Short mmCIF file of C-alpha atoms and ligand atoms in Angstrom, two decimals:
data_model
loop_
_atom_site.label_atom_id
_atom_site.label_comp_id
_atom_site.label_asym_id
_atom_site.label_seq_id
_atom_site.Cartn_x
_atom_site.Cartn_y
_atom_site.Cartn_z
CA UNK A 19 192.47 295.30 -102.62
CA UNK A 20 194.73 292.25 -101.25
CA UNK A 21 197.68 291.25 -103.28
CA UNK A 22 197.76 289.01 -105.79
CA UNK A 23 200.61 286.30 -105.81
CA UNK A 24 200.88 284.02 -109.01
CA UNK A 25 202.60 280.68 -106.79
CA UNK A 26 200.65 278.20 -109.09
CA UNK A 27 197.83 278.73 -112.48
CA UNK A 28 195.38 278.13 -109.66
CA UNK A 29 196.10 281.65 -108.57
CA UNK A 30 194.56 283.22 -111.15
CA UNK A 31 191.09 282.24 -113.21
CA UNK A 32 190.55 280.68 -116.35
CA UNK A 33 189.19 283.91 -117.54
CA UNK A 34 192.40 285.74 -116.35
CA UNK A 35 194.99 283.19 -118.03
CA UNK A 36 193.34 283.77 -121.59
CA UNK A 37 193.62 287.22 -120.97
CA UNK A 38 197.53 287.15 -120.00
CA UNK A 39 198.08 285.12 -123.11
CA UNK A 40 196.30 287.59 -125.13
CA UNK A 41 198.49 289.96 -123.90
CA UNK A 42 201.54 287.97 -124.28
CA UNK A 43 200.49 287.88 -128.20
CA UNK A 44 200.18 291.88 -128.20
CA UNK A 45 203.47 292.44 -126.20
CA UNK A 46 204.85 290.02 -128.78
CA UNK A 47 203.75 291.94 -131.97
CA UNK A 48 204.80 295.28 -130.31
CA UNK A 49 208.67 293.93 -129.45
CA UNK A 50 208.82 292.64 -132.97
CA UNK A 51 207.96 296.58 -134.32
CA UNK A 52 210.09 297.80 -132.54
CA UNK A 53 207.80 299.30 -130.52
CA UNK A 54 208.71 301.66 -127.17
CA UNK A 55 205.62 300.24 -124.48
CA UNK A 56 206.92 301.28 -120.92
CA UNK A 57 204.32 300.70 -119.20
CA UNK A 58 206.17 299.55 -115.82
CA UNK A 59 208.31 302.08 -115.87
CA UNK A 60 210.22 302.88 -112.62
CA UNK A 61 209.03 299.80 -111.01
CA UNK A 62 211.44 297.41 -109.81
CA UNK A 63 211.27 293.43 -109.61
CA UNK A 64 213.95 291.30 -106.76
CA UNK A 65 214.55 288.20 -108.21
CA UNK A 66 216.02 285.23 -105.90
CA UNK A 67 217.47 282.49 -107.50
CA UNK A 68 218.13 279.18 -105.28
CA UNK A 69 218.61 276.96 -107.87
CA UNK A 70 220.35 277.83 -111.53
CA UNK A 71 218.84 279.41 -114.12
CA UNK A 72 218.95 280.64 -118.12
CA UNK A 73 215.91 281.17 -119.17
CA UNK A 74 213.87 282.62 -116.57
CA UNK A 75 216.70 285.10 -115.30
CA UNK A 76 217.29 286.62 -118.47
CA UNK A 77 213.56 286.63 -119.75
CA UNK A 78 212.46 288.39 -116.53
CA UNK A 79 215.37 290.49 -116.53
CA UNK A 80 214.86 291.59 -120.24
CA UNK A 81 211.03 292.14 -119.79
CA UNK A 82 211.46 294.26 -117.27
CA UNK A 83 213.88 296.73 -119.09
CA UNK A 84 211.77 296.34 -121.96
CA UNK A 85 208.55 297.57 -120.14
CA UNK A 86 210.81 300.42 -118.33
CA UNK A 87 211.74 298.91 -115.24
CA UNK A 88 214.70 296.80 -114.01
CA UNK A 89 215.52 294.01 -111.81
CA UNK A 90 217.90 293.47 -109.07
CA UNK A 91 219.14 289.23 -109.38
CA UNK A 92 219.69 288.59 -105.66
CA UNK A 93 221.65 285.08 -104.71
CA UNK A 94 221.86 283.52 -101.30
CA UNK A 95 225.53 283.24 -101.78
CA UNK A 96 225.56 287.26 -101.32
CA UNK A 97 222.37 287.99 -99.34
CA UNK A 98 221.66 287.62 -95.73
CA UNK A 99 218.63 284.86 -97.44
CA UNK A 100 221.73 282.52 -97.54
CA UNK A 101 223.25 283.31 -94.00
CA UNK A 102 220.07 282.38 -92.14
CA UNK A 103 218.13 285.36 -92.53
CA UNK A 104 214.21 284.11 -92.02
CA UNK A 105 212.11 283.91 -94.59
CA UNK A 106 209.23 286.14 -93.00
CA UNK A 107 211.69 289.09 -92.10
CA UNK A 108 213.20 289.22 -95.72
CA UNK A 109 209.49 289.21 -97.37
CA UNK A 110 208.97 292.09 -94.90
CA UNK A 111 211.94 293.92 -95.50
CA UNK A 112 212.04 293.23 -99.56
CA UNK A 113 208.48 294.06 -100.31
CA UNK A 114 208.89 297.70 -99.03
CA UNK A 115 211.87 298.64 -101.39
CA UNK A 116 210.59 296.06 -104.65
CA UNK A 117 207.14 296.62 -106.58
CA UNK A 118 207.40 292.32 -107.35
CA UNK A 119 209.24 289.20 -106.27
CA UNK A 120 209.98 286.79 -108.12
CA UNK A 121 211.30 283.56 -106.43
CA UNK A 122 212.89 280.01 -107.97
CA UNK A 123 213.58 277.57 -104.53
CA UNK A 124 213.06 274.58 -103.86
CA UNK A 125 210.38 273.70 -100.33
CA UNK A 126 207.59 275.39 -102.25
CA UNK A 127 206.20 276.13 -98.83
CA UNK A 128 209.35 278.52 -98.73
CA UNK A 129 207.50 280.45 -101.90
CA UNK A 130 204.26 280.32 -99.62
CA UNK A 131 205.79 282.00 -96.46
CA UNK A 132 207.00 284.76 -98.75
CA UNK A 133 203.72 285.41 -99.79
CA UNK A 134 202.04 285.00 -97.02
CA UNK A 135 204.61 287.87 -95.39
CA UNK A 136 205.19 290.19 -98.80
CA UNK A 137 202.98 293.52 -99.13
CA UNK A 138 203.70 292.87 -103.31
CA UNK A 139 203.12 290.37 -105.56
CA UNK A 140 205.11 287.11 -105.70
CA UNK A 141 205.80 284.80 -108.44
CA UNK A 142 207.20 281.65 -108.43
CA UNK A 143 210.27 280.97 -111.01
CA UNK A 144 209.80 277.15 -109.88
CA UNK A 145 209.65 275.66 -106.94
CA UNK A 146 210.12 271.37 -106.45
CA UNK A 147 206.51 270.94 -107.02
CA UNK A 148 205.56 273.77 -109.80
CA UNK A 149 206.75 275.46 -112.64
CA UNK A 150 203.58 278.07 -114.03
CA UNK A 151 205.56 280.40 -116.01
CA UNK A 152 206.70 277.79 -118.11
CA UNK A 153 203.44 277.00 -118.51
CA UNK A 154 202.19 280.35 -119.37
CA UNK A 155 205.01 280.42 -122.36
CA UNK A 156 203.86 276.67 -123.38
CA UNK A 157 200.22 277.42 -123.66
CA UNK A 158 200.66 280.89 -125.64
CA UNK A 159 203.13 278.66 -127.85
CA UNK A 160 200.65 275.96 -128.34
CA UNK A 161 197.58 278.68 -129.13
CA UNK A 162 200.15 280.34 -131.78
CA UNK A 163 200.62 277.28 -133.89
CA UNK A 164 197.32 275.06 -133.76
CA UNK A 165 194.91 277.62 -131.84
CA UNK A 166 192.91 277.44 -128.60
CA UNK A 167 193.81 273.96 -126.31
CA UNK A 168 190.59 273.49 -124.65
CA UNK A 169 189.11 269.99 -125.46
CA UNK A 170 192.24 268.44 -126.65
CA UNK A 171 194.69 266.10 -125.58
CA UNK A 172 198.52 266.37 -123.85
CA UNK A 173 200.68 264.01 -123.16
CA UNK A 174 203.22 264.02 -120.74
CA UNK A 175 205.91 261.71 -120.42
CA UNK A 176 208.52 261.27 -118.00
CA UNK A 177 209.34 262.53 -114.12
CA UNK A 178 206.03 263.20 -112.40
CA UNK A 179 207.58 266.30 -111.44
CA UNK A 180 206.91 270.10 -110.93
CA UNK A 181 206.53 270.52 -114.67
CA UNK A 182 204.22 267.54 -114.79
CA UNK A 183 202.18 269.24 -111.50
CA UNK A 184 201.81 272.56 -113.26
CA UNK A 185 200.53 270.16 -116.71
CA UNK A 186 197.87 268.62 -114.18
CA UNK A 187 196.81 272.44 -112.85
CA UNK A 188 197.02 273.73 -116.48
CA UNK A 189 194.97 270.91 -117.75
CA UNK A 190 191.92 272.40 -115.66
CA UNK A 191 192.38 275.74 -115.73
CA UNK A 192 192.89 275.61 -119.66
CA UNK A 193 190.35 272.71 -120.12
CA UNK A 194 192.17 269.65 -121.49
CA UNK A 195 192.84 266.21 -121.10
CA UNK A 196 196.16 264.97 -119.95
CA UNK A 197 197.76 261.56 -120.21
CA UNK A 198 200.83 260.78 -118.28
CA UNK A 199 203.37 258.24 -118.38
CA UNK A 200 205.81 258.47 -116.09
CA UNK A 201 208.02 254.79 -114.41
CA UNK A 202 207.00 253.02 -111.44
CA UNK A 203 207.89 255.44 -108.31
CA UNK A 204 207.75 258.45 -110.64
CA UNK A 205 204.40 259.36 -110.42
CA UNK A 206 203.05 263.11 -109.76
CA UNK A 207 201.36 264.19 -107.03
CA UNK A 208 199.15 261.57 -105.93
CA UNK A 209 196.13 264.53 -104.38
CA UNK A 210 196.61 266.21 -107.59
CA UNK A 211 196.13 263.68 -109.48
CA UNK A 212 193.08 263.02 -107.69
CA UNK A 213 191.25 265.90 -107.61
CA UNK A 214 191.68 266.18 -111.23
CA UNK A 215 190.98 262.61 -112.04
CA UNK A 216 187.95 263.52 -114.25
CA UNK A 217 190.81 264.91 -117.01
CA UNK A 218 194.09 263.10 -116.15
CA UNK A 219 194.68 259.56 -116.78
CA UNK A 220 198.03 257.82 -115.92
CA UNK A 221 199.03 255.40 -118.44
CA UNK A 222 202.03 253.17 -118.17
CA UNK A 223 203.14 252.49 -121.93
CA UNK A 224 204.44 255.69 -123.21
CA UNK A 225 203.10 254.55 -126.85
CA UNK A 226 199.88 253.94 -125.69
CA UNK A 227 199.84 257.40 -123.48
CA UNK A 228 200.74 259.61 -126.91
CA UNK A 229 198.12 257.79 -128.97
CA UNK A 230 195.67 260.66 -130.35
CA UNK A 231 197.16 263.39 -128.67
CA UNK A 232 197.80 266.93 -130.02
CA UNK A 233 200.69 267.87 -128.14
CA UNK A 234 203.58 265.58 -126.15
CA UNK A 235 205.79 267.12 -123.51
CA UNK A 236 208.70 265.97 -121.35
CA UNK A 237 211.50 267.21 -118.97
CA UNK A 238 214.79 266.18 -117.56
CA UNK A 239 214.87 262.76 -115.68
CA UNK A 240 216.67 264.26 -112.31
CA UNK A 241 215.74 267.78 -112.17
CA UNK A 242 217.95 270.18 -109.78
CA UNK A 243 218.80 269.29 -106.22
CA UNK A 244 218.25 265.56 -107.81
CA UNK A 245 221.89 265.12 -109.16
CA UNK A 246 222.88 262.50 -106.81
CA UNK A 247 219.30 260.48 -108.39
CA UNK A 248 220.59 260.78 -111.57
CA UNK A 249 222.48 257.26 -112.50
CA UNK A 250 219.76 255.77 -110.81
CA UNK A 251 216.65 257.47 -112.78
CA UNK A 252 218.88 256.90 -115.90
CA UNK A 253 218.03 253.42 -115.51
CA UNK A 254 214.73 253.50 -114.44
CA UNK A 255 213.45 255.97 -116.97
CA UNK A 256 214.81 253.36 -120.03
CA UNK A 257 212.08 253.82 -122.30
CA UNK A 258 210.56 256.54 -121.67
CA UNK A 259 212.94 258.79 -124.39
CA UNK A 260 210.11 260.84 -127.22
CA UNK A 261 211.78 260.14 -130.57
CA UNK A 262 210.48 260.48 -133.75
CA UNK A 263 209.26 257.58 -133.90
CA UNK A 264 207.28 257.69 -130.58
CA UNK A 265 205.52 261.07 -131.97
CA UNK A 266 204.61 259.24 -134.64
CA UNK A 267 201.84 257.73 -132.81
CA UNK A 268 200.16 261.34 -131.76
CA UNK A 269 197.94 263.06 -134.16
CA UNK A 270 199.74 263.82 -137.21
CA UNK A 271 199.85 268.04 -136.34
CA UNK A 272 200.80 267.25 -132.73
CA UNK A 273 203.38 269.42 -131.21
CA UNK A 274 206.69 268.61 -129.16
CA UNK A 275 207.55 270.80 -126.03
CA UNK A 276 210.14 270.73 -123.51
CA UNK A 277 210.92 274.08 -121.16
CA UNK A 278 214.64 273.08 -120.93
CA UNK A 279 217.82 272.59 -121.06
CA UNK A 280 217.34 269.28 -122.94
CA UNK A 281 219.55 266.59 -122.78
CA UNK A 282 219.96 264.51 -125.62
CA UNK A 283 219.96 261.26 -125.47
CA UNK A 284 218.19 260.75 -122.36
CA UNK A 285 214.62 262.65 -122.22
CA UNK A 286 214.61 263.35 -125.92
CA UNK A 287 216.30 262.24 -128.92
CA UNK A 288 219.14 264.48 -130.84
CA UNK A 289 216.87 264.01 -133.95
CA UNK A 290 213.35 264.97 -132.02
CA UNK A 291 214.77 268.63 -131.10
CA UNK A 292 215.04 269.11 -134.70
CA UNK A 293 212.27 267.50 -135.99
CA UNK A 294 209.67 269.68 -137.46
CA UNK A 295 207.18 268.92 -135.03
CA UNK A 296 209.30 270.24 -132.17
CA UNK A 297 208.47 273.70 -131.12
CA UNK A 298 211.10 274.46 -128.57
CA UNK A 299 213.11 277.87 -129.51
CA UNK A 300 209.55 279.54 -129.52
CA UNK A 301 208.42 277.96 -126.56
CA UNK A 302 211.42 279.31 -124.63
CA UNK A 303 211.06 282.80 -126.39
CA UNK A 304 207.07 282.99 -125.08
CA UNK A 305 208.83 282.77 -121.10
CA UNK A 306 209.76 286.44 -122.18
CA UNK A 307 206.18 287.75 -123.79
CA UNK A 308 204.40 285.72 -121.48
CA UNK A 309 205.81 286.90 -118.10
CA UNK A 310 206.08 290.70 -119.64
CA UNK A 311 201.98 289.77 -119.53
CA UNK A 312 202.02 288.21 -116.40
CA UNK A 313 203.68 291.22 -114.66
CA UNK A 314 201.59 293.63 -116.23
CA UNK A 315 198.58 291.73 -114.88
CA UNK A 316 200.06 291.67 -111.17
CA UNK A 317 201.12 295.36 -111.30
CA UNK A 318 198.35 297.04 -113.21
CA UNK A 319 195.48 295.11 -112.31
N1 CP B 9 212.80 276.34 -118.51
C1 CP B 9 213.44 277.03 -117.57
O1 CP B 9 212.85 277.43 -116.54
O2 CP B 9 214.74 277.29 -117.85
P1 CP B 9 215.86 277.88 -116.88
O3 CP B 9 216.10 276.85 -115.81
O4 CP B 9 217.04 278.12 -117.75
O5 CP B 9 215.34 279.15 -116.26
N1 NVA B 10 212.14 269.96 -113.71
C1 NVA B 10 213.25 270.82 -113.98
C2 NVA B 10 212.82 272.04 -114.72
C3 NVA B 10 213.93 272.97 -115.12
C4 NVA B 10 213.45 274.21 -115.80
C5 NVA B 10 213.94 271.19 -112.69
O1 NVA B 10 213.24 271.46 -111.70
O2 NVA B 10 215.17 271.19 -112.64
#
């Protein structure tokens, strides 16, 4: 059987999603008994980090001990990867020591190359134009508190960026409808948006966009490798902050998400991230239960 890469949700069916977040729940219940589940024991993930990271190291890093493997973090600064190395020979040479790769970069045709040269699965930790693991985490988080998302309505605003890509991709593979507002010049991807045009709609006025909707998401304005953007998108994204008093529009159950690190005062509001409505700290807890499920699925079939 060929290998099975997870570089965006369209790598793996509808079907198969539920299923990981199923799992996710079970892996979940088991950490919080206390229960011993090894069930990668011995095998060993490589994880290559091009761009910083809190979250995603130390939730892959901790799933893997907690399923009875390890990981190996591997930077550019100290691998060959950073001296010039090709792409092609280190997939080769990597994927006959490591069981799974996981890779945050930022091309994401540098994530494809990998792939397309690695003899064991590859997942992508983020790349410029998609974020899925986040997305795994934020729809097990979203199924926890109001139950299953198909038929209802996100709303994204802010940077059409990789996190707003992987909202368009999840909005099909998990069956809802996603408004987006996002400034002038900040769209998302403009084929993307297309070919999913039957369930996204891009709507300027962020109160308008958040009207009826059961769950509203943003991100940072200048995401990384965009620092020297950032006093520009400051001003350009003037508006576009979720307060309170923005979610106050949405349903009156809807949820607040963000994969972090926030900042305050720009994307969201001091008072937002502790308003009720916000479900954050579990959102960023599910990138551990959710990728523990997402590597079982690569490595187990
Ligand atoms: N949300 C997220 O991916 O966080 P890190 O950048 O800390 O990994
Ligand atoms: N859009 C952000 C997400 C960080 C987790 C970035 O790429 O920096």
């Amino acid at each position: 059987m060929s290998v099975r890469h997870f570089l965006t949700l369209l790598d793996l069916s509808p079907d198969e999603l539920v299923a990981v977040l199923d799992r996710a729940v079970e892996l979940k219940q088991l950490q919080r008994d206390n229960k011993v589940h090894e069930s990668l024991k011995n095998k060993v993930l490589g994880m290559i980090f091009e761009k910083s990271s809190t979250r995603t190291r130390v939730s892959f890093e901790a799933g893997m001990s907690q399923l009875g493997g390890s990981a190996i973090f591997l930077s550019p600064r100290d691998t060959q990867l950073g001296r010039g190395e090709p792409i092609e020979d280190s997939a080769r040479v990597l994927s006959r020591m490591l069981d799974v790769v996981m890779i945050r970069t930022f091309e994401h045709s540098i994530i494809q190359k990998f792939a397309d040269y690695s003899k064991v699965p590859v997942i992508n930790a983020l790349t410029d134009d998609f974020h899925p693991c986040q997305l795994l985490a934020d729809m097990q988080t979203y199924r926890e508190h109001r139950g299953s998302i198909q038929g209802r309505t996100v709303t994204w605003i802010g940077d059409g960026n990789n996190m707003c890509n992987s909202y368009i991709n999840a909005a099909r593979q998990f069956d809802f409808e996603l408004n987006i507002a996002a400034p002038k010049g900040y769209a998302p991807n403009e084929e993307l948006v297309k070919q999913n045009k039957q369930r996204v709609n891009l709507i300027a006025d962020p109160t308008l966009a958040v009207k009826g909707s059961d769950l509203v998401v943003t991100d940072v304005w200048a995401s990384m490798g965009q620092e020297d953007e950032s006093n520009q998108r400051m001003s350009d994204f003037d508006g576009f902050q979720i307060t309170p008093e923005l979610m106050d529009n949405a349903q009156s159950d809807s949820l607040f998400m963000h994969c972090l690190p926030a900042h305050r005062g720009e994307e969201v509001s001091a008072s937002m991230m502790e308003d009720p409505r916000a479900v954050v700290w579990d959102e960023a807890e599910n990138r551990l239960h959710a990728q523990k499920a997402l590597l079982e699925a690569l490595l187990l079939n």
